[in-house]
mmCIF file of N, CA and C in Angstrom:
data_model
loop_
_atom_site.group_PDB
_atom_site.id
_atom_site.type_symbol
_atom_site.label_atom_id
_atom_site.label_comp_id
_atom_site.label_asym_id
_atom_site.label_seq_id
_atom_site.Cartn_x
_atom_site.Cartn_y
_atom_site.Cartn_z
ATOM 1 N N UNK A 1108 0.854 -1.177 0.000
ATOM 2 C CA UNK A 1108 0.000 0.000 0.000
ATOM 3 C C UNK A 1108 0.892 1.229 0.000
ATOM 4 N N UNK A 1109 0.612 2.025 -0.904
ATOM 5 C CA UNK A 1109 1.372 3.548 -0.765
ATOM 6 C C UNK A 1109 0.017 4.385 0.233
ATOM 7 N N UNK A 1110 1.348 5.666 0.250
ATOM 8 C CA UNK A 1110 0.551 6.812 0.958
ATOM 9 C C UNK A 1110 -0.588 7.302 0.067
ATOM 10 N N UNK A 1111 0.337 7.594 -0.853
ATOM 11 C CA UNK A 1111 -1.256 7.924 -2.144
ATOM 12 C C UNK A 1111 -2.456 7.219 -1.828
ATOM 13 N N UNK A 1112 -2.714 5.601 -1.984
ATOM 14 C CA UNK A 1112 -3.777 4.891 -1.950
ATOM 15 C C UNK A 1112 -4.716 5.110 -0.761
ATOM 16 N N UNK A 1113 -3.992 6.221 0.699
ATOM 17 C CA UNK A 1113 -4.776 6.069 1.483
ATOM 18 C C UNK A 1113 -5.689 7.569 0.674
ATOM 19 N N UNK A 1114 -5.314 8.340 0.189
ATOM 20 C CA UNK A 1114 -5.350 9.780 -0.207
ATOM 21 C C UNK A 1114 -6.665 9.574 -1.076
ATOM 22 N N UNK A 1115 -6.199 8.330 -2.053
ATOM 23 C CA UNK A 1115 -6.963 7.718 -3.215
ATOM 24 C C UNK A 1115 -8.596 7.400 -2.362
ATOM 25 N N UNK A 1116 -8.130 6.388 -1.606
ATOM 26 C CA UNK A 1116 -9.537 5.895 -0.340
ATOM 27 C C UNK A 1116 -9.935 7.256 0.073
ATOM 28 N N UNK A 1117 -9.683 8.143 0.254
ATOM 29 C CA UNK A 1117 -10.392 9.349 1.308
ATOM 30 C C UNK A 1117 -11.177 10.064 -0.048
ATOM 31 N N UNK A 1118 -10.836 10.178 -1.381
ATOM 32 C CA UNK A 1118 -11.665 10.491 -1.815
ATOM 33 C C UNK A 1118 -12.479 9.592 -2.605
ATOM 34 N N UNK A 1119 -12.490 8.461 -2.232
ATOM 35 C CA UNK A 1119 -13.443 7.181 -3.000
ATOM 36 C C UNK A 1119 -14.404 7.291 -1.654
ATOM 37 N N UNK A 1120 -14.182 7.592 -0.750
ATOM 38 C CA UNK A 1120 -15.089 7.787 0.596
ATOM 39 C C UNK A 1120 -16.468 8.865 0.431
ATOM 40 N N UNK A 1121 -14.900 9.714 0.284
ATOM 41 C CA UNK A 1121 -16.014 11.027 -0.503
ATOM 42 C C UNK A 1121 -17.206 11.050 -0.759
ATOM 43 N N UNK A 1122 -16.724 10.266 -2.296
ATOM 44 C CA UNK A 1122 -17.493 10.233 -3.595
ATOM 45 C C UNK A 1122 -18.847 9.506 -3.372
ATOM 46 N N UNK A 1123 -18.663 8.238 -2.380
ATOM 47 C CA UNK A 1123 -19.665 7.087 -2.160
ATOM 48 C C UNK A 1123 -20.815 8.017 -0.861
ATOM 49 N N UNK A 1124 -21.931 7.464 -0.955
ATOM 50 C CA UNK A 1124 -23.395 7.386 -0.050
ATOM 51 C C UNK A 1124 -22.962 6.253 0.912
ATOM 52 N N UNK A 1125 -23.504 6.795 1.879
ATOM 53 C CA UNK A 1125 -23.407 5.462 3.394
ATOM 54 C C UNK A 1125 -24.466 5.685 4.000
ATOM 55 N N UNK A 1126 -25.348 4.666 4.108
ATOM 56 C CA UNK A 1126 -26.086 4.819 5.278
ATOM 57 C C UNK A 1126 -26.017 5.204 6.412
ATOM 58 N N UNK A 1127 -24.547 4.722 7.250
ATOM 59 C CA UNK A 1127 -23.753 5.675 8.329
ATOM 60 C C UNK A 1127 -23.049 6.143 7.648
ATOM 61 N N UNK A 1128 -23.534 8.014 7.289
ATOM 62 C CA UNK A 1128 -22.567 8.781 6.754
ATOM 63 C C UNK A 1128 -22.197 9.003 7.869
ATOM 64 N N UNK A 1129 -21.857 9.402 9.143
ATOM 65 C CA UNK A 1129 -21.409 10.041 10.008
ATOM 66 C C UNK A 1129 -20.283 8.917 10.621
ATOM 67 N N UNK A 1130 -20.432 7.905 10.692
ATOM 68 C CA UNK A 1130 -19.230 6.923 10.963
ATOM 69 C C UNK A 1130 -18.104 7.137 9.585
ATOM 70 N N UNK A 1131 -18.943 6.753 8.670
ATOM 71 C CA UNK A 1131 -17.875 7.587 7.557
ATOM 72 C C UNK A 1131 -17.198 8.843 7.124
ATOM 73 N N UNK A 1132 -18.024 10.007 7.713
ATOM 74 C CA UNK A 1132 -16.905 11.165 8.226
ATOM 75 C C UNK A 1132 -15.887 11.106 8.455
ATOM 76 N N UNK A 1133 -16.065 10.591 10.184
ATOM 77 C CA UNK A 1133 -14.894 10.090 10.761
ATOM 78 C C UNK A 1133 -14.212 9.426 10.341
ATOM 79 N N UNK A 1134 -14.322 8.559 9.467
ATOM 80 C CA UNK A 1134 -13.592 7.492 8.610
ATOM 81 C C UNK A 1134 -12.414 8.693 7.799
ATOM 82 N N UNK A 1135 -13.136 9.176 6.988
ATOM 83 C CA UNK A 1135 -12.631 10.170 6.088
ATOM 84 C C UNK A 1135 -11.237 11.227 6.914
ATOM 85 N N UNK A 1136 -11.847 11.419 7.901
ATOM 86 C CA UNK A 1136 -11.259 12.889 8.395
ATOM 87 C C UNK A 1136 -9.993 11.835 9.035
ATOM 88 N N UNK A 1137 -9.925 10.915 9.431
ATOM 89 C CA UNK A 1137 -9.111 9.865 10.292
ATOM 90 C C UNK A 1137 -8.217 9.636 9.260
ATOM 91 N N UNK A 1138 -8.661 9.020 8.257
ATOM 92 C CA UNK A 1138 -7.788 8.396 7.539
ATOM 93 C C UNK A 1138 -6.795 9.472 6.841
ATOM 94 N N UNK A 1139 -7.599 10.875 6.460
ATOM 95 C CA UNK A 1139 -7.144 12.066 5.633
ATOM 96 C C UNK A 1139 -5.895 12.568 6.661
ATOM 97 N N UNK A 1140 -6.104 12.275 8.137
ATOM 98 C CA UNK A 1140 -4.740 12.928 8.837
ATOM 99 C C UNK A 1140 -3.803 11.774 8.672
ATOM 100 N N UNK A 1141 -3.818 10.651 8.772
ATOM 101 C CA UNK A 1141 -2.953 9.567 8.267
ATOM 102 C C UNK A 1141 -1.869 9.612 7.391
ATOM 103 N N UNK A 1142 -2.885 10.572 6.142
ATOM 104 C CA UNK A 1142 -2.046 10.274 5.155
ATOM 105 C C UNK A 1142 -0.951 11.006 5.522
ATOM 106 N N UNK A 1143 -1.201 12.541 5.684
ATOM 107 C CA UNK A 1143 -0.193 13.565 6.040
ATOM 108 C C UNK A 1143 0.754 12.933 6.961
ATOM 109 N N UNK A 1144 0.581 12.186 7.895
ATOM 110 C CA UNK A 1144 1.436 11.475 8.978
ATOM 111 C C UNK A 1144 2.565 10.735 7.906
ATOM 112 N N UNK A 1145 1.816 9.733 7.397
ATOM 113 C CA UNK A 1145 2.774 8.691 6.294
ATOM 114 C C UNK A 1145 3.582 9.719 5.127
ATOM 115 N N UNK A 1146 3.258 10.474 5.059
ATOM 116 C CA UNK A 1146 3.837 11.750 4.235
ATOM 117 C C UNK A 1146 5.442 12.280 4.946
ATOM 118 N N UNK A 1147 4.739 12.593 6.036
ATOM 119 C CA UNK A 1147 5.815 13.069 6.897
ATOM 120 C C UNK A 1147 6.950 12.236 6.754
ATOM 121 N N UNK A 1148 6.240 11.204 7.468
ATOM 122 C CA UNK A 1148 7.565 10.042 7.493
ATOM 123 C C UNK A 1148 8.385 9.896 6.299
ATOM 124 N N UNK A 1149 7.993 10.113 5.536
ATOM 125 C CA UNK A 1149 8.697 9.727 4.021
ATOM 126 C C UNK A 1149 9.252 10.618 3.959
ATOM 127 N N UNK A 1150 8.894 12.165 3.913
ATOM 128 C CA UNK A 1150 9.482 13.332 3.329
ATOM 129 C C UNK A 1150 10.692 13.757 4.578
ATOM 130 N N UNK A 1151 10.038 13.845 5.664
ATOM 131 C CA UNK A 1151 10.680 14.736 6.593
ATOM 132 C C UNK A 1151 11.737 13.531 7.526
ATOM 133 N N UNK A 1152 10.937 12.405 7.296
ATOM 134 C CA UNK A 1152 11.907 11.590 8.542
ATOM 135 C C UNK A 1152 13.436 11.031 7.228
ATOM 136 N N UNK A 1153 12.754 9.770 6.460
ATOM 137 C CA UNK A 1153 13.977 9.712 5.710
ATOM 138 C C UNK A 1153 14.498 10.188 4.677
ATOM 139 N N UNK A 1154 13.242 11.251 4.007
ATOM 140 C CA UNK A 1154 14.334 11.702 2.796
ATOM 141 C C UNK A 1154 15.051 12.882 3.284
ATOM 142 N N UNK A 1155 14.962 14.207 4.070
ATOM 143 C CA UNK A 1155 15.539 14.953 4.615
ATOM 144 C C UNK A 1155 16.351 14.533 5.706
ATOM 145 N N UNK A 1156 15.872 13.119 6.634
ATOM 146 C CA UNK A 1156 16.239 13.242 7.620
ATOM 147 C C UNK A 1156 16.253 13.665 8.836
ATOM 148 N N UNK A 1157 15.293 14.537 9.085
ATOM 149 C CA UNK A 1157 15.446 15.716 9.670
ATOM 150 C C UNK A 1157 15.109 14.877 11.605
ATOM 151 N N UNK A 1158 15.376 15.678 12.173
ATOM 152 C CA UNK A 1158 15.749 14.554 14.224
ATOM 153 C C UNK A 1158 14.732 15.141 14.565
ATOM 154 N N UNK A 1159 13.882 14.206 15.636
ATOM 155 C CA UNK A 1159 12.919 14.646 16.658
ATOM 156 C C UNK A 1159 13.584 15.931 17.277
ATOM 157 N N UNK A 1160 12.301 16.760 17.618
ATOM 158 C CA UNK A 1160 12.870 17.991 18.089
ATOM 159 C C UNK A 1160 11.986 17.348 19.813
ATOM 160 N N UNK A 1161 11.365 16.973 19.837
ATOM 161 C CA UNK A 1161 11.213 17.056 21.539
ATOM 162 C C UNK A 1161 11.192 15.028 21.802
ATOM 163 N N UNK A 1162 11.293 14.844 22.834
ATOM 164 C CA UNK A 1162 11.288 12.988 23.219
ATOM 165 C C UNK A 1162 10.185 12.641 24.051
ATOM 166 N N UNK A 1163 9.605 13.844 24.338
ATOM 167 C CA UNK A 1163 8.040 13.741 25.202
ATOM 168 C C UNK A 1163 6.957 13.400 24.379
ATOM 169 N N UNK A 1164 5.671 12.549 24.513
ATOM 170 C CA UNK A 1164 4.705 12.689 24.375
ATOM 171 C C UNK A 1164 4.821 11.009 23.121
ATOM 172 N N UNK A 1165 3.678 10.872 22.276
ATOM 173 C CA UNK A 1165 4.007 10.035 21.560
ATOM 174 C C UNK A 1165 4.566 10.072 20.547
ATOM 175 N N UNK A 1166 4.336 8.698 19.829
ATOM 176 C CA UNK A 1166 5.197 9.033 18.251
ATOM 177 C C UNK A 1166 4.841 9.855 17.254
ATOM 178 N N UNK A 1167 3.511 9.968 17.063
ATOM 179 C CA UNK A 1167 2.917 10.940 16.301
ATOM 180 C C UNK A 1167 3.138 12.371 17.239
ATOM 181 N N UNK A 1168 3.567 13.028 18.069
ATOM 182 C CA UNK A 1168 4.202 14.227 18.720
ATOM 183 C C UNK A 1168 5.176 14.280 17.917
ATOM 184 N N UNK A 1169 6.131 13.089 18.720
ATOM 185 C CA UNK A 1169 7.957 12.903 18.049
ATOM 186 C C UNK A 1169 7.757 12.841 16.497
ATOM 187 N N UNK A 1170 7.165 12.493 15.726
ATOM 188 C CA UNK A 1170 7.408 12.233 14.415
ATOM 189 C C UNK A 1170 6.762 13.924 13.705
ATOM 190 N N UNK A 1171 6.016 14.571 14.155
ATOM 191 C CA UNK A 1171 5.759 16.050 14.026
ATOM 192 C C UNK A 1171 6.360 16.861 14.333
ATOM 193 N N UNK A 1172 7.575 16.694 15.509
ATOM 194 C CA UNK A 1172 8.522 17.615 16.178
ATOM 195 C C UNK A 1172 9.575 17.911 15.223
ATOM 196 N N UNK A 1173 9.610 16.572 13.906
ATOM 197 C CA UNK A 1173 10.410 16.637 13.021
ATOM 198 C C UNK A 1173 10.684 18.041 12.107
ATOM 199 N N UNK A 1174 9.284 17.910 11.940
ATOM 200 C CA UNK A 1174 8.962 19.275 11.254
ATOM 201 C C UNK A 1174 9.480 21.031 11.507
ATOM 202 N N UNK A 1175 9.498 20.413 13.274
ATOM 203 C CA UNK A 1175 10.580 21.712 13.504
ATOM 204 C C UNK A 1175 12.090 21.899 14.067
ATOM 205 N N UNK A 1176 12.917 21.062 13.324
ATOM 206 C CA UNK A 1176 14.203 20.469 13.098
ATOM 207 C C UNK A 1176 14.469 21.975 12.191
ATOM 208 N N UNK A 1177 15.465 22.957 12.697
ATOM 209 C CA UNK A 1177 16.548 23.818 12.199
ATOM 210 C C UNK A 1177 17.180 23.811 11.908
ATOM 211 N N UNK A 1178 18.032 22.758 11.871
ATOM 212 C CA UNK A 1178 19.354 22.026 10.909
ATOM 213 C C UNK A 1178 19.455 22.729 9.361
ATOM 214 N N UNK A 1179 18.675 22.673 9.567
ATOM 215 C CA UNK A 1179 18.089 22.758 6.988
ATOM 216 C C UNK A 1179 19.313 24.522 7.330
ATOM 217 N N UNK A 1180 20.164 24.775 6.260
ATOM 218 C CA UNK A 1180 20.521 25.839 6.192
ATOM 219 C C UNK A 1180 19.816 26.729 5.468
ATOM 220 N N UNK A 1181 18.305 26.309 5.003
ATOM 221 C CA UNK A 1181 17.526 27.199 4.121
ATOM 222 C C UNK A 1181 16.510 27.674 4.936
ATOM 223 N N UNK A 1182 16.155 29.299 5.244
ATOM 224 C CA UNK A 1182 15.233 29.398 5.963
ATOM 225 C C UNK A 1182 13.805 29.790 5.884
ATOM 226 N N UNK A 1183 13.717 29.475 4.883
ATOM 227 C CA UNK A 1183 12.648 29.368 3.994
ATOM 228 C C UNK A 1183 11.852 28.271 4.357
ATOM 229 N N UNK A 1184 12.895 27.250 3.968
ATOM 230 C CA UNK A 1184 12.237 25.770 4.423
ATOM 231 C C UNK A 1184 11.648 25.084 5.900
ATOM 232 N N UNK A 1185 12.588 25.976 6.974
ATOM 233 C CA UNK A 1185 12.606 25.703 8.092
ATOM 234 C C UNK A 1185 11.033 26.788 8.515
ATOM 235 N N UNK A 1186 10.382 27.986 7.740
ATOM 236 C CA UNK A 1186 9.398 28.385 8.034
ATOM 237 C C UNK A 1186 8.682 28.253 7.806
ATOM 238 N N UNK A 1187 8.153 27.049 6.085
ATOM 239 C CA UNK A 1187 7.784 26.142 5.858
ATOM 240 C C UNK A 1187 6.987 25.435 6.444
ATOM 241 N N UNK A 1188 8.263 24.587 7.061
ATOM 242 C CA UNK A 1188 8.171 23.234 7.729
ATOM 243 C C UNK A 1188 7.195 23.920 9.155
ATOM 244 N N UNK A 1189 7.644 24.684 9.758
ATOM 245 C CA UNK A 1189 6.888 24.622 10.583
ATOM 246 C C UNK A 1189 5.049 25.415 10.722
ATOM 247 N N UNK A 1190 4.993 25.995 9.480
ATOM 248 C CA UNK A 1190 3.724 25.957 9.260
ATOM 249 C C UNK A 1190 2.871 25.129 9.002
ATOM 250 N N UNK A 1191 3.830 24.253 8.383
ATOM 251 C CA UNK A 1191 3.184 22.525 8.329
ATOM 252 C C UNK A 1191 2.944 21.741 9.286
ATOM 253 N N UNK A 1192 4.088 21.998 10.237
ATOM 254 C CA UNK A 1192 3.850 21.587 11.646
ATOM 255 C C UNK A 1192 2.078 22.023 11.629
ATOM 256 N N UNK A 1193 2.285 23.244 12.337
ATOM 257 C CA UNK A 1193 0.862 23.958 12.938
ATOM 258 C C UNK A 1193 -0.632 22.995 12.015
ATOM 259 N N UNK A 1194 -0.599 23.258 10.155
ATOM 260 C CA UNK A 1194 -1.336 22.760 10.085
ATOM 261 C C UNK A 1194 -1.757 20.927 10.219
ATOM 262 N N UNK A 1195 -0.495 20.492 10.583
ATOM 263 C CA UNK A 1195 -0.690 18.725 10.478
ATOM 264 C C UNK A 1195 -1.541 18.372 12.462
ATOM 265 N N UNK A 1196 -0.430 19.998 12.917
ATOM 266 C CA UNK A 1196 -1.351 19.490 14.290
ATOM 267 C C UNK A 1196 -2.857 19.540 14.135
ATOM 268 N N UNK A 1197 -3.275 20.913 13.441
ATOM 269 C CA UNK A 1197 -4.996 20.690 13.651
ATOM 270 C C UNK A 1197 -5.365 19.617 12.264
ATOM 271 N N UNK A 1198 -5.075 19.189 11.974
ATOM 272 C CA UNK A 1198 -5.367 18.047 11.381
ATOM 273 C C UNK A 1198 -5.927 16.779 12.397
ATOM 274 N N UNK A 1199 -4.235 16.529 12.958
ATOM 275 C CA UNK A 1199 -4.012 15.896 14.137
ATOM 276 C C UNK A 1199 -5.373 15.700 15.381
ATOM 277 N N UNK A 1200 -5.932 17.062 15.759
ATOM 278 C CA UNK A 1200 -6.640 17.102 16.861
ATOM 279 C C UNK A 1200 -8.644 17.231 16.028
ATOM 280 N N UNK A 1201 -8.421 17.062 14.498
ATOM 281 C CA UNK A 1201 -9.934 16.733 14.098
ATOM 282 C C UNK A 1201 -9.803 15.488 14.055
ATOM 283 N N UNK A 1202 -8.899 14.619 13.596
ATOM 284 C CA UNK A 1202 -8.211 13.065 13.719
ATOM 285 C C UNK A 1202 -9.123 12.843 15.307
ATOM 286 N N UNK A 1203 -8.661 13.403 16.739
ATOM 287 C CA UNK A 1203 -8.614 12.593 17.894
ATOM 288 C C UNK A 1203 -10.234 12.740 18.241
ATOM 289 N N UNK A 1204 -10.761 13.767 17.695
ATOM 290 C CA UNK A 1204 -12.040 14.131 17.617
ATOM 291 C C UNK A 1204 -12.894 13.323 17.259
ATOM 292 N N UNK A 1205 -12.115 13.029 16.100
ATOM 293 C CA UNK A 1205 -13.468 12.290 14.842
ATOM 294 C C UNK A 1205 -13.437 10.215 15.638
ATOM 295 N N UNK A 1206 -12.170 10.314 16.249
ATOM 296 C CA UNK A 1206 -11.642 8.700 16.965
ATOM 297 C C UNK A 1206 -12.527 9.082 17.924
ATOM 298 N N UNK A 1207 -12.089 9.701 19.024
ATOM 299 C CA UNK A 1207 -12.606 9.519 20.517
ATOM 300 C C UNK A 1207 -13.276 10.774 20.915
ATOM 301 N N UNK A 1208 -13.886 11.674 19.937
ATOM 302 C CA UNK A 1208 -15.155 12.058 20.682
ATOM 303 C C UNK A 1208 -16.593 12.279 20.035
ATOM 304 N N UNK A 1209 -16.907 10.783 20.418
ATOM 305 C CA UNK A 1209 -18.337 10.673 19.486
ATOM 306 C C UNK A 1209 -19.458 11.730 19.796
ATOM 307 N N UNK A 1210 -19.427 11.730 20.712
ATOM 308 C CA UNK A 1210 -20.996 12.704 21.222
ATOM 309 C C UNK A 1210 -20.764 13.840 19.784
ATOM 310 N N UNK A 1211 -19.561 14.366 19.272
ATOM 311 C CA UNK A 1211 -19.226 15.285 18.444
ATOM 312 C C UNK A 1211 -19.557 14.840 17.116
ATOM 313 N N UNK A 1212 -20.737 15.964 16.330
ATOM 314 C CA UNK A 1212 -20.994 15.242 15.191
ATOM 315 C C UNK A 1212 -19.862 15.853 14.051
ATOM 316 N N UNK A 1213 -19.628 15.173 13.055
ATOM 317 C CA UNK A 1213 -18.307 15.111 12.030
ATOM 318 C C UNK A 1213 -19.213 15.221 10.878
ATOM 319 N N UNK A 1214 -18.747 16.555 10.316
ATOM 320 C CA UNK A 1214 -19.811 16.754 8.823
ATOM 321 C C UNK A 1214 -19.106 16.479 8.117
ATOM 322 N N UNK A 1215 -20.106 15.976 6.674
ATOM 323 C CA UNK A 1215 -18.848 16.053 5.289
ATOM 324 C C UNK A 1215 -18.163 16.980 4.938
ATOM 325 N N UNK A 1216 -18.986 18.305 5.481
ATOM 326 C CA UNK A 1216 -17.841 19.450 5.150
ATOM 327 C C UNK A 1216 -16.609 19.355 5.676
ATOM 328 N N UNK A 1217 -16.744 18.831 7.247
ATOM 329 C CA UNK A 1217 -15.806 18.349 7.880
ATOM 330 C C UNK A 1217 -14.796 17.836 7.025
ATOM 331 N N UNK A 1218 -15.277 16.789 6.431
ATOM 332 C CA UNK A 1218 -14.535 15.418 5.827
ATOM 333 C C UNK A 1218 -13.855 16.086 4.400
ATOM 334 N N UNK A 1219 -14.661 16.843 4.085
ATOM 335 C CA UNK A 1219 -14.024 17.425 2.653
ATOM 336 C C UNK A 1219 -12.713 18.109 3.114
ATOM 337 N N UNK A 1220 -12.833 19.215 3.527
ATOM 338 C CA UNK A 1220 -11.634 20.013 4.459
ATOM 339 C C UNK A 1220 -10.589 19.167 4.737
ATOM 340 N N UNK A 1221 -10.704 18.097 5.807
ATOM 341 C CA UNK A 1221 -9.516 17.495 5.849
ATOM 342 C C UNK A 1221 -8.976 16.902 4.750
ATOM 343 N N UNK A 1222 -9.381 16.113 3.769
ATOM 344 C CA UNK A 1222 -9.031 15.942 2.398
ATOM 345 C C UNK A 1222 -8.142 16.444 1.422
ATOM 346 N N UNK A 1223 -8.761 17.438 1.760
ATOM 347 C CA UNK A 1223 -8.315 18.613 0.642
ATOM 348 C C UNK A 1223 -6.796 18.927 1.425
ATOM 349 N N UNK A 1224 -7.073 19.880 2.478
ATOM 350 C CA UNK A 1224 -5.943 19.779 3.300
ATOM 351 C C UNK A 1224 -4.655 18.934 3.405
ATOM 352 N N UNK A 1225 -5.187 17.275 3.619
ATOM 353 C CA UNK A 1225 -3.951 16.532 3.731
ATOM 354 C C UNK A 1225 -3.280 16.346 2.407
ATOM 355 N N UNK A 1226 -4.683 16.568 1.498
ATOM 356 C CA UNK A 1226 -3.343 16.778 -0.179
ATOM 357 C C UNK A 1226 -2.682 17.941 -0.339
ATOM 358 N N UNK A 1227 -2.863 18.897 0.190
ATOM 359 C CA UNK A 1227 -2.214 20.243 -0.104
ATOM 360 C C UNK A 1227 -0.810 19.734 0.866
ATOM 361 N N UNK A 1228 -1.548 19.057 2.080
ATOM 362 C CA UNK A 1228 0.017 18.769 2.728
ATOM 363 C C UNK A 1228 1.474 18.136 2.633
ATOM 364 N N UNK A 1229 0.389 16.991 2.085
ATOM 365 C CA UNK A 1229 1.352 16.262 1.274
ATOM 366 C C UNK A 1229 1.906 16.813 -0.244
ATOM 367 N N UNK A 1230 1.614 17.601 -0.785
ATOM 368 C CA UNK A 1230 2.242 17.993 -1.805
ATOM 369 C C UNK A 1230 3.717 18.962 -1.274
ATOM 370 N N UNK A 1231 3.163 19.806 0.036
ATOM 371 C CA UNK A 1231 4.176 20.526 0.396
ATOM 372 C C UNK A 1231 5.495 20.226 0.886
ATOM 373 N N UNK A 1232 4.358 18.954 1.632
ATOM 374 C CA UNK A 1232 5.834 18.046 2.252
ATOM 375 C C UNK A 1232 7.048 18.219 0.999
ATOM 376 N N UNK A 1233 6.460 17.090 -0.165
ATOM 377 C CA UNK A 1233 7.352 16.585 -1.331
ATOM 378 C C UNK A 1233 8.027 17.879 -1.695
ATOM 379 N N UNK A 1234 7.458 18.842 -1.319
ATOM 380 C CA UNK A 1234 8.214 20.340 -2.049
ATOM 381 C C UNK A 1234 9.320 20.737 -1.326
ATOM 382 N N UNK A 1235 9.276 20.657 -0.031
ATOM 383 C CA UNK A 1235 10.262 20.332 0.856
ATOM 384 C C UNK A 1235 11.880 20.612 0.884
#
């Protein structure tokens, strides 16, 4: 499975009717921060390289902290990167939303947004 194919699924999600549309929101918006995650990893962990910037919290923290790694002698990239940070976190926290807080209803607008988003992210990553 590539990262794309999850990107590919979030808008075959989209596209489709569910009887539980609202479990499928969440589906959507979950899987759409994923991708950006698997993005990361590719772009920022081994093709740049770039080191955890903090050792607290979990891997998805540590694997985002990447993002604000100063090393890069371009500072362009390094202001970049960390706008990407900011947007992968609220990505991140409609992700923990759409998982663990049901009482919260998750619209398709919802679901579109993150979509759209994690492809813009992932493109930026690769731009990198």
């Amino acid at each position: 499975m590539s990262n794309q194919d999850v990107l590919t699924y979030c808008y075959e999600m989209l596209g489709g009717n569910s009887q539980l549309q609202h479990i499928q929101n969440r589906n959507i918006v979950s899987r759409a921060y994923y991708f950006t995650y698997y993005e990361c990893i590719e772009h920022i962990q081994k093709r740049l390289g770039w080191s955890e910037t903090t050792h607290k919290g979990g891997v998805h923290v540590r694997t985002l902290s990447r993002l604000l790694d100063k090393t890069s002698n371009d500072d362009q990239k390094i202001k970049q990167a960390a706008l990407l940070h900011n947007r992968m976190i609220n990505l991140k926290k409609l992700r923990t939303q759409a998982d663990y807080r049901l009482q919260l209803k998750i619209t398709k607008a919802a679901a579109e947004y993150c979509v759209r988003e994690a492809e813009k992210i992932g493109i930026e990553l690769s731009n990198l």
